[in-house]
Tab-separated table of C-alpha atoms in Angstrom:
chain	number	residue	atom	x	y	z
A	346	MET	CA	-16.562	24.986	26.575
A	347	ASN	CA	-20.077	24.742	25.178
A	348	LYS	CA	-22.439	23.520	27.917
A	349	HIS	CA	-23.678	20.706	25.662
A	350	ILE	CA	-20.246	19.072	25.467
A	351	ALA	CA	-19.750	16.146	27.838
A	352	ASP	CA	-16.995	13.642	28.514
A	353	VAL	CA	-17.357	10.240	26.860
A	354	PRO	CA	-15.861	7.363	28.902
A	355	LEU	CA	-12.789	6.063	27.082
A	356	ASP	CA	-14.204	2.539	26.830
A	357	LYS	CA	-17.098	3.942	24.768
A	358	ALA	CA	-14.931	6.215	22.585
A	359	TYR	CA	-14.844	3.740	19.672
A	360	ARG	CA	-18.617	4.240	19.259
A	361	LEU	CA	-18.004	7.808	18.141
A	362	ILE	CA	-16.433	6.581	14.880
A	363	ASN	CA	-17.707	3.007	14.620
A	364	HIS	CA	-20.307	3.951	11.976
A	365	GLY	CA	-17.508	4.995	9.604
A	366	PRO	CA	-18.104	8.734	9.339
A	367	THR	CA	-15.922	11.150	7.422
A	368	ILE	CA	-13.856	12.910	10.084
A	369	LEU	CA	-11.812	16.062	10.557
A	370	VAL	CA	-8.204	15.861	11.714
A	371	SER	CA	-6.769	18.860	13.535
A	372	ALA	CA	-3.306	19.500	14.929
A	373	ARG	CA	-1.059	22.305	16.117
A	374	HIS	CA	2.697	22.762	16.311
A	375	ALA	CA	4.795	25.821	17.060
A	376	GLY	CA	1.858	28.169	16.672
A	377	VAL	CA	0.665	26.701	13.351
A	378	GLN	CA	-2.672	24.928	13.416
A	379	ASN	CA	-4.632	23.189	10.711
A	380	VAL	CA	-7.757	21.129	10.063
A	381	MET	CA	-8.314	18.647	7.235
A	382	ALA	CA	-11.086	16.236	6.239
A	383	ALA	CA	-10.401	12.524	5.897
A	384	SER	CA	-12.494	9.492	5.094
A	385	TRP	CA	-9.795	7.009	5.985
A	386	ALA	CA	-9.947	6.860	9.751
A	387	CYS	CA	-10.960	3.774	11.700
A	388	ALA	CA	-11.125	2.370	15.208
A	389	LEU	CA	-8.273	-0.018	16.030
A	390	ASP	CA	-8.823	-1.067	19.644
A	391	PHE	CA	-11.272	-0.776	22.548
A	392	ALA	CA	-9.081	-0.384	25.658
A	393	PRO	CA	-7.021	1.602	25.626
A	394	PRO	CA	-8.868	2.974	22.606
A	395	LYS	CA	-6.757	3.377	19.507
A	396	LEU	CA	-7.502	4.437	15.951
A	397	THR	CA	-5.828	4.670	12.568
A	398	VAL	CA	-5.873	7.580	10.154
A	399	VAL	CA	-4.275	7.962	6.725
A	400	LEU	CA	-2.409	11.254	6.233
A	401	ASP	CA	-0.912	11.800	2.808
A	402	LYS	CA	2.652	13.127	2.552
A	403	SER	CA	1.355	16.256	0.780
A	404	VAL	CA	-0.843	17.524	3.631
A	405	LYS	CA	0.294	20.160	6.110
A	406	THR	CA	-1.594	18.517	8.979
A	407	ARG	CA	0.665	15.467	8.721
A	408	GLU	CA	3.714	17.648	9.442
A	409	LEU	CA	1.978	19.110	12.511
A	410	VAL	CA	1.092	15.632	13.776
A	411	GLU	CA	4.617	14.357	13.228
A	412	HIS	CA	6.125	17.286	15.125
A	413	SER	CA	3.644	17.590	17.992
A	414	GLY	CA	2.821	13.898	18.409
A	415	LEU	CA	-0.794	14.961	19.006
A	416	PHE	CA	-3.956	15.242	16.942
A	417	VAL	CA	-7.721	15.426	17.300
A	418	ILE	CA	-10.198	13.342	15.318
A	419	GLN	CA	-13.634	14.953	15.295
A	420	VAL	CA	-16.938	13.990	13.723
A	421	PRO	CA	-18.482	16.741	11.571
A	422	THR	CA	-22.221	16.982	11.030
A	423	VAL	CA	-24.580	17.468	8.107
A	424	ALA	CA	-24.737	21.134	9.163
A	425	GLN	CA	-20.977	21.267	8.523
A	426	LEU	CA	-21.092	19.843	4.992
A	427	GLU	CA	-19.609	22.988	3.363
A	428	LEU	CA	-16.965	23.360	6.070
A	429	THR	CA	-15.986	19.710	5.696
A	430	SER	CA	-15.712	20.003	1.942
A	431	LYS	CA	-13.658	23.219	2.223
A	432	VAL	CA	-11.105	21.883	4.727
A	433	GLY	CA	-10.872	18.803	2.504
A	434	SER	CA	-10.028	20.795	-0.626
A	435	LEU	CA	-8.170	23.964	0.490
A	436	SER	CA	-4.546	23.622	1.584
A	437	LEU	CA	-2.782	25.676	4.243
A	438	ASN	CA	0.316	25.432	2.054
A	439	THR	CA	-1.273	27.624	-0.625
A	440	ASP	CA	-4.029	29.382	1.373
A	441	PRO	CA	-2.757	30.805	4.674
A	442	ASN	CA	-6.350	31.799	5.519
A	443	LYS	CA	-7.651	28.279	4.998
A	444	LEU	CA	-9.328	28.039	8.409
A	445	SER	CA	-11.195	31.354	8.229
A	446	ASP	CA	-12.003	30.755	4.544
A	447	SER	CA	-13.518	27.420	5.617
A	448	LYS	CA	-15.417	29.096	8.472
A	449	VAL	CA	-13.648	26.891	11.013
A	450	GLU	CA	-13.849	28.053	14.611
A	451	LEU	CA	-11.559	26.387	17.114
A	452	PHE	CA	-11.918	25.939	20.861
A	453	ASN	CA	-9.786	24.560	23.666
A	454	ILE	CA	-10.337	21.763	26.129
A	455	GLN	CA	-8.439	22.134	29.358
A	456	GLY	CA	-5.538	19.740	29.727
A	457	HIS	CA	-5.307	19.032	25.995
A	458	ASP	CA	-3.044	21.376	24.042
A	459	GLN	CA	-4.727	20.755	20.706
A	460	PRO	CA	-7.187	22.648	18.488
A	461	PHE	CA	-10.792	21.376	18.592
A	462	VAL	CA	-13.292	22.293	15.846
A	463	SER	CA	-16.503	23.928	17.108
A	464	GLY	CA	-19.849	22.530	16.002
A	465	CYS	CA	-18.808	18.900	15.586
A	466	SER	CA	-20.724	16.092	17.269
A	467	ALA	CA	-17.726	14.337	18.837
A	468	TRP	CA	-14.019	14.761	19.499
A	469	LEU	CA	-11.238	12.262	20.185
A	470	ALA	CA	-7.936	13.681	21.447
A	471	CYS	CA	-5.108	11.386	20.373
A	472	THR	CA	-1.459	10.829	21.141
A	473	LEU	CA	0.539	9.558	18.189
A	474	ILE	CA	1.989	6.082	18.635
A	475	PRO	CA	5.056	6.443	16.439
A	476	GLU	CA	5.279	3.675	13.851
A	477	LEU	CA	7.674	5.021	11.251
A	478	HIS	CA	7.416	2.060	8.896
A	479	ASN	CA	3.621	2.478	8.659
A	480	GLN	CA	3.888	6.244	8.362
A	481	ASN	CA	6.542	6.177	5.642
A	482	THR	CA	5.309	3.177	3.659
A	483	TYR	CA	1.530	3.503	3.957
A	484	ASP	CA	0.885	7.074	5.232
A	485	LEU	CA	-0.811	5.222	8.098
A	486	PHE	CA	-0.813	6.826	11.555
A	487	ILE	CA	-1.879	5.166	14.802
A	488	GLY	CA	-3.187	7.199	17.716
A	489	GLU	CA	-4.151	6.347	21.261
A	490	VAL	CA	-7.322	8.125	22.312
A	491	VAL	CA	-6.578	9.962	25.569
A	492	GLY	CA	-9.773	12.011	25.808
A	493	ALA	CA	-13.225	11.819	24.233
A	494	TRP	CA	-16.171	14.212	24.240
A	495	ALA	CA	-19.504	14.524	22.475
A	496	ASP	CA	-22.231	17.091	22.056
A	497	THR	CA	-25.047	15.589	24.092
A	498	ARG	CA	-27.584	16.682	21.482
A	499	ALA	CA	-25.983	14.098	19.158
A	500	PHE	CA	-24.435	11.450	21.467
A	501	LYS	CA	-25.506	10.817	25.053
A	502	ASP	CA	-25.165	8.033	27.640
A	503	GLY	CA	-22.931	6.052	25.278
A	504	HIS	CA	-25.362	6.177	22.337
A	505	TRP	CA	-25.863	8.252	19.210
A	506	GLN	CA	-29.166	10.133	19.344
A	507	PHE	CA	-29.770	10.334	15.587
A	508	GLU	CA	-33.256	8.853	15.896
A	509	ASN	CA	-34.466	11.782	17.986
A	510	ALA	CA	-32.058	14.599	17.135
A	511	ASP	CA	-32.354	17.216	14.412
A	512	PRO	CA	-31.150	15.596	11.131
A	513	ALA	CA	-28.501	18.347	10.924
A	514	TRP	CA	-26.618	16.405	13.668
A	515	ARG	CA	-26.182	13.294	11.514
A	516	SER	CA	-22.712	12.288	10.399
A	517	LEU	CA	-21.295	12.552	6.883
A	518	HIS	CA	-20.050	9.603	4.825
A	519	TYR	CA	-18.002	10.744	1.848
A	520	ILE	CA	-17.725	8.843	-1.426
A	521	ALA	CA	-15.960	11.001	-4.053
A	522	GLY	CA	-16.425	14.130	-6.177
A	523	GLY	CA	-18.338	16.140	-3.577
A	524	HIS	CA	-20.841	13.321	-3.035
A	525	TYR	CA	-21.713	12.355	0.542
A	526	TYR	CA	-24.367	10.340	2.320
A	527	ALA	CA	-25.763	11.243	5.723
A	528	THR	CA	-26.159	8.615	8.405
A	529	GLY	CA	-29.618	7.096	7.899
A	530	GLU	CA	-32.287	5.186	9.754
A	531	ALA	CA	-31.677	3.096	12.862
A	532	LEU	CA	-31.864	-0.688	12.614
A	533	ASP	CA	-31.781	-3.052	15.573
A	534	VAL	CA	-31.202	-6.743	15.868
A	535	ASP	CA	-31.164	-9.025	18.918
A	536	GLU	CA	-27.640	-10.239	19.620
B	722	MET	CA	-22.122	-15.540	-11.299
B	723	ASN	CA	-25.290	-13.490	-10.856
B	724	LYS	CA	-25.950	-11.451	-14.026
B	725	HIS	CA	-26.161	-8.255	-11.965
B	726	ILE	CA	-22.559	-8.515	-10.771
B	727	ALA	CA	-20.090	-6.390	-12.734
B	728	ASP	CA	-16.377	-5.625	-12.489
B	729	VAL	CA	-15.430	-2.391	-10.742
B	730	PRO	CA	-12.239	-0.779	-12.117
B	731	LEU	CA	-9.525	-1.042	-9.468
B	732	ASP	CA	-9.012	2.726	-9.351
B	733	LYS	CA	-12.648	3.083	-8.231
B	734	ALA	CA	-12.533	0.215	-5.723
B	735	TYR	CA	-11.995	2.500	-2.714
B	736	ARG	CA	-15.479	3.957	-3.330
B	737	LEU	CA	-17.029	0.648	-2.339
B	738	ILE	CA	-15.959	1.170	1.291
B	739	ASN	CA	-15.319	4.921	1.462
B	740	HIS	CA	-18.619	5.561	3.269
B	741	GLY	CA	-17.443	3.446	6.200
B	742	PRO	CA	-19.857	0.507	6.060
B	743	THR	CA	-19.739	-2.520	8.283
B	744	ILE	CA	-18.206	-5.245	6.132
B	745	LEU	CA	-17.949	-9.032	5.993
B	746	VAL	CA	-14.553	-10.722	5.829
B	747	SER	CA	-14.368	-14.163	4.238
B	748	ALA	CA	-11.452	-16.513	3.742
B	749	ARG	CA	-10.662	-20.153	2.990
B	750	HIS	CA	-7.725	-22.411	3.749
B	751	ALA	CA	-7.302	-26.148	3.350
B	752	GLY	CA	-11.019	-26.707	2.805
B	753	VAL	CA	-12.142	-24.626	5.791
B	754	GLN	CA	-14.004	-21.428	4.990
B	755	ASN	CA	-15.475	-18.764	7.212
B	756	VAL	CA	-17.213	-15.389	7.171
B	757	MET	CA	-17.197	-12.761	9.917
B	758	ALA	CA	-18.558	-9.246	10.333
B	759	ALA	CA	-16.244	-6.333	11.099
B	760	SER	CA	-16.680	-2.605	11.541
B	761	TRP	CA	-12.990	-1.852	11.553
B	762	ALA	CA	-12.062	-1.920	7.891
B	763	CYS	CA	-10.862	1.115	5.972
B	764	ALA	CA	-9.397	2.157	2.644
B	765	LEU	CA	-5.639	2.758	2.755
B	766	ASP	CA	-4.628	3.691	-0.794
B	767	PHE	CA	-6.056	4.429	-4.244
B	768	ALA	CA	-3.629	2.802	-6.690
B	769	PRO	CA	-2.903	0.077	-6.269
B	770	PRO	CA	-5.889	0.005	-3.938
B	771	LYS	CA	-5.153	-1.177	-0.434
B	772	LEU	CA	-7.207	-1.478	2.720
B	773	THR	CA	-6.826	-2.264	6.395
B	774	VAL	CA	-8.925	-4.598	8.514
B	775	VAL	CA	-8.685	-5.479	12.201
B	776	LEU	CA	-8.879	-9.218	12.935
B	777	ASP	CA	-8.811	-10.197	16.586
B	778	LYS	CA	-6.570	-13.084	17.655
B	779	SER	CA	-9.645	-15.035	18.801
B	780	VAL	CA	-11.363	-15.235	15.393
B	781	LYS	CA	-11.095	-18.256	13.125
B	782	THR	CA	-11.089	-16.088	9.983
B	783	ARG	CA	-7.773	-14.563	11.032
B	784	GLU	CA	-6.148	-17.990	10.982
B	785	LEU	CA	-7.506	-18.627	7.472
B	786	VAL	CA	-6.195	-15.261	6.263
B	787	GLU	CA	-2.778	-15.858	7.800
B	788	HIS	CA	-2.497	-19.279	6.171
B	789	SER	CA	-3.954	-18.509	2.746
B	790	GLY	CA	-2.702	-14.942	2.381
B	791	LEU	CA	-6.068	-14.124	0.799
B	792	PHE	CA	-9.370	-12.656	1.943
B	793	VAL	CA	-12.486	-10.979	0.605
B	794	ILE	CA	-14.016	-7.805	2.027
B	795	GLN	CA	-17.671	-7.502	1.050
B	796	VAL	CA	-20.343	-4.927	1.767
B	797	PRO	CA	-23.553	-6.395	3.242
B	798	THR	CA	-26.914	-4.716	2.768
B	799	VAL	CA	-29.871	-3.763	4.943
B	800	ALA	CA	-31.545	-6.929	3.615
B	801	GLN	CA	-28.657	-8.867	5.198
B	802	LEU	CA	-28.970	-7.339	8.666
B	803	GLU	CA	-29.712	-10.670	10.403
B	804	LEU	CA	-27.003	-12.491	8.454
B	805	THR	CA	-24.465	-9.783	9.336
B	806	SER	CA	-25.364	-9.912	13.002
B	807	LYS	CA	-25.189	-13.718	13.030
B	808	VAL	CA	-21.761	-14.002	11.391
B	809	GLY	CA	-20.608	-11.315	13.809
B	810	SER	CA	-21.697	-13.230	16.890
B	811	LEU	CA	-21.446	-16.963	16.073
B	812	SER	CA	-17.982	-18.560	15.988
B	813	LEU	CA	-16.855	-21.371	13.750
B	814	ASN	CA	-14.727	-22.563	16.676
B	815	THR	CA	-17.831	-23.487	18.686
B	816	ASP	CA	-20.461	-23.773	15.923
B	817	PRO	CA	-19.240	-25.885	12.984
B	818	ASN	CA	-22.500	-25.012	11.165
B	819	LYS	CA	-21.985	-21.266	11.572
B	820	LEU	CA	-22.365	-20.484	7.876
B	821	SER	CA	-25.589	-22.426	7.331
B	822	ASP	CA	-26.925	-21.234	10.705
B	823	SER	CA	-26.269	-17.678	9.520
B	824	LYS	CA	-27.933	-18.394	6.142
B	825	VAL	CA	-24.714	-17.536	4.316
B	826	GLU	CA	-24.515	-18.693	0.705
B	827	LEU	CA	-21.146	-18.563	-0.992
B	828	PHE	CA	-20.250	-18.257	-4.657
B	829	ASN	CA	-17.067	-18.316	-6.708
B	830	ILE	CA	-15.495	-15.779	-9.017
B	831	GLN	CA	-13.266	-17.274	-11.674
B	832	GLY	CA	-9.570	-16.648	-11.103
B	833	HIS	CA	-10.019	-15.900	-7.391
B	834	ASP	CA	-9.809	-18.907	-5.077
B	835	GLN	CA	-11.766	-17.310	-2.268
B	836	PRO	CA	-15.315	-17.566	-0.894
B	837	PHE	CA	-17.641	-14.691	-1.852
B	838	VAL	CA	-20.889	-14.070	0.080
B	839	SER	CA	-24.036	-13.983	-2.087
B	840	GLY	CA	-26.405	-11.040	-1.802
B	841	CYS	CA	-23.848	-8.385	-0.875
B	842	SER	CA	-23.609	-5.120	-2.799
B	843	ALA	CA	-19.847	-5.177	-3.406
B	844	TRP	CA	-16.813	-7.453	-3.101
B	845	LEU	CA	-13.093	-6.699	-2.873
B	846	ALA	CA	-10.718	-9.651	-3.332
B	847	CYS	CA	-7.527	-8.974	-1.385
B	848	THR	CA	-4.034	-10.368	-1.148
B	849	LEU	CA	-2.504	-10.041	2.306
B	850	ILE	CA	0.540	-7.781	2.486
B	851	PRO	CA	2.336	-9.465	5.379
B	852	GLU	CA	3.216	-6.983	8.128
B	853	LEU	CA	3.865	-9.152	11.161
B	854	HIS	CA	4.501	-6.295	13.577
B	855	ASN	CA	1.095	-4.760	12.786
B	856	GLN	CA	-0.628	-8.146	12.871
B	857	ASN	CA	0.900	-9.200	16.187
B	858	THR	CA	0.832	-5.842	17.983
B	859	TYR	CA	-2.387	-4.276	16.695
B	860	ASP	CA	-4.359	-7.140	15.043
B	861	LEU	CA	-4.095	-4.907	11.969
B	862	PHE	CA	-3.999	-6.535	8.530
B	863	ILE	CA	-3.216	-4.807	5.244
B	864	GLY	CA	-4.563	-6.132	1.956
B	865	GLU	CA	-4.003	-5.166	-1.642
B	866	VAL	CA	-7.249	-5.204	-3.602
B	867	VAL	CA	-6.688	-7.381	-6.670
B	868	GLY	CA	-10.287	-7.600	-7.885
B	869	ALA	CA	-13.473	-5.607	-7.258
B	870	TRP	CA	-17.081	-6.224	-8.198
B	871	ALA	CA	-20.465	-4.730	-7.394
B	872	ASP	CA	-24.111	-5.575	-7.863
B	873	THR	CA	-25.180	-3.022	-10.459
B	874	ARG	CA	-28.504	-2.544	-8.666
B	875	ALA	CA	-26.496	-0.914	-5.834
B	876	PHE	CA	-23.303	0.431	-7.476
B	877	LYS	CA	-22.946	1.257	-11.156
B	878	ASP	CA	-20.606	3.326	-13.371
B	879	GLY	CA	-18.392	4.106	-10.393
B	880	HIS	CA	-21.222	5.394	-8.184
B	881	TRP	CA	-23.474	4.068	-5.444
B	882	GLN	CA	-27.118	4.059	-6.569
B	883	PHE	CA	-28.690	4.448	-3.110
B	884	GLU	CA	-30.779	7.440	-4.204
B	885	ASN	CA	-32.690	5.349	-6.742
B	886	ALA	CA	-32.295	1.790	-5.502
B	887	ASP	CA	-34.549	-0.142	-3.136
B	888	PRO	CA	-33.601	0.905	0.451
B	889	ALA	CA	-32.824	-2.768	1.141
B	890	TRP	CA	-29.591	-2.223	-0.867
B	891	ARG	CA	-28.253	0.403	1.532
B	892	SER	CA	-25.173	-0.354	3.580
B	893	LEU	CA	-25.023	-1.037	7.313
B	894	HIS	CA	-23.065	1.040	9.830
B	895	TYR	CA	-22.713	-0.759	13.156
B	896	ILE	CA	-22.389	0.995	16.504
B	897	ALA	CA	-22.686	-1.561	19.338
B	898	GLY	CA	-25.170	-3.884	21.043
B	899	GLY	CA	-27.076	-4.857	17.906
B	900	HIS	CA	-27.626	-1.214	16.924
B	901	TYR	CA	-26.930	-0.205	13.324
B	902	TYR	CA	-27.678	2.723	11.059
B	903	ALA	CA	-28.404	2.388	7.353
B	904	THR	CA	-26.727	4.675	4.852
B	905	GLY	CA	-28.965	7.723	4.556
B	906	GLU	CA	-29.773	10.572	2.201
B	907	ALA	CA	-27.415	11.877	-0.486
B	908	LEU	CA	-25.765	15.264	-0.024
B	909	ASP	CA	-23.759	17.057	-2.687
B	910	VAL	CA	-21.374	19.956	-2.571
B	911	ASP	CA	-19.422	21.684	-5.354
B	912	GLU	CA	-15.717	20.954	-5.012
């Protein structure tokens, strides 16, 4: 594992997606692995940390999640704009080389039998909490976060480092039609 | 209604929250109205547009949503940073003047009996789709978007105008402890 990758305490894991970034979902089942982009992922609880993600019935990754009961939510960076767009538009169903065509490199984290995408700023390993009514009616999946990691150049000591990091580490926020916004300037208020 | 506020076609409504902004939830029941801030709101479907929002059992707004079956999700701006922080920390349960103390001004939109917060960049009027298991187990509420509007200085012709608008119109993305990021620079990729 890259020396910059560090554990994030589970009670801080929600901070990795609290700013509403576009995320990548990855999963593996029976030797098939896939990665897709999604805008519709959201924190659901602090402790134990949970999150929701919407997986359309047409996407291959959904099948892998349903069968394995596991998935990873990871936060891609501005440097990964093309990769994010590619895994959001190509389909493994029609392009068996989707991952290499998208320049996705995967790595492993010991103890978690799931594919992790290299170069992201943060990773949340999730166990599916089966809720068939939500899955069938709304394409809505709930996961419990069982492991969280971040690249310390982007997130350290429980805080994003966007103010001081290279802008290439900022998160992506997708709108539509290939149009994204990067995470912008920091703003603080006394609470 | 402010002359800058225009209807957003329902099939474009998801774009108002697709970038993952911190939002304000407002609701009214039996003469009591409230506004709260939330980071955990997310698009759920395109057509008809639906969204999810997490409403903790401790918040007054949840009670108003449960009783009225209606709520508004609105997108606050950088100019509303203090207001957003205030409605996220004060509680109507202990501060009956929460809205005036937070400098919230409300307005009406004809045909929608719900309180809308002035000065936001976008508003989504929602009807609760009752899902008691989700509400009780996960504090997760699903709404169908039945009306959408935006301030044309921030969102026009189906697109956010952040590139050309005053930076005060940008959205807020909350992390924790009073720390937010504004929406940042635009990035485009061919799809």
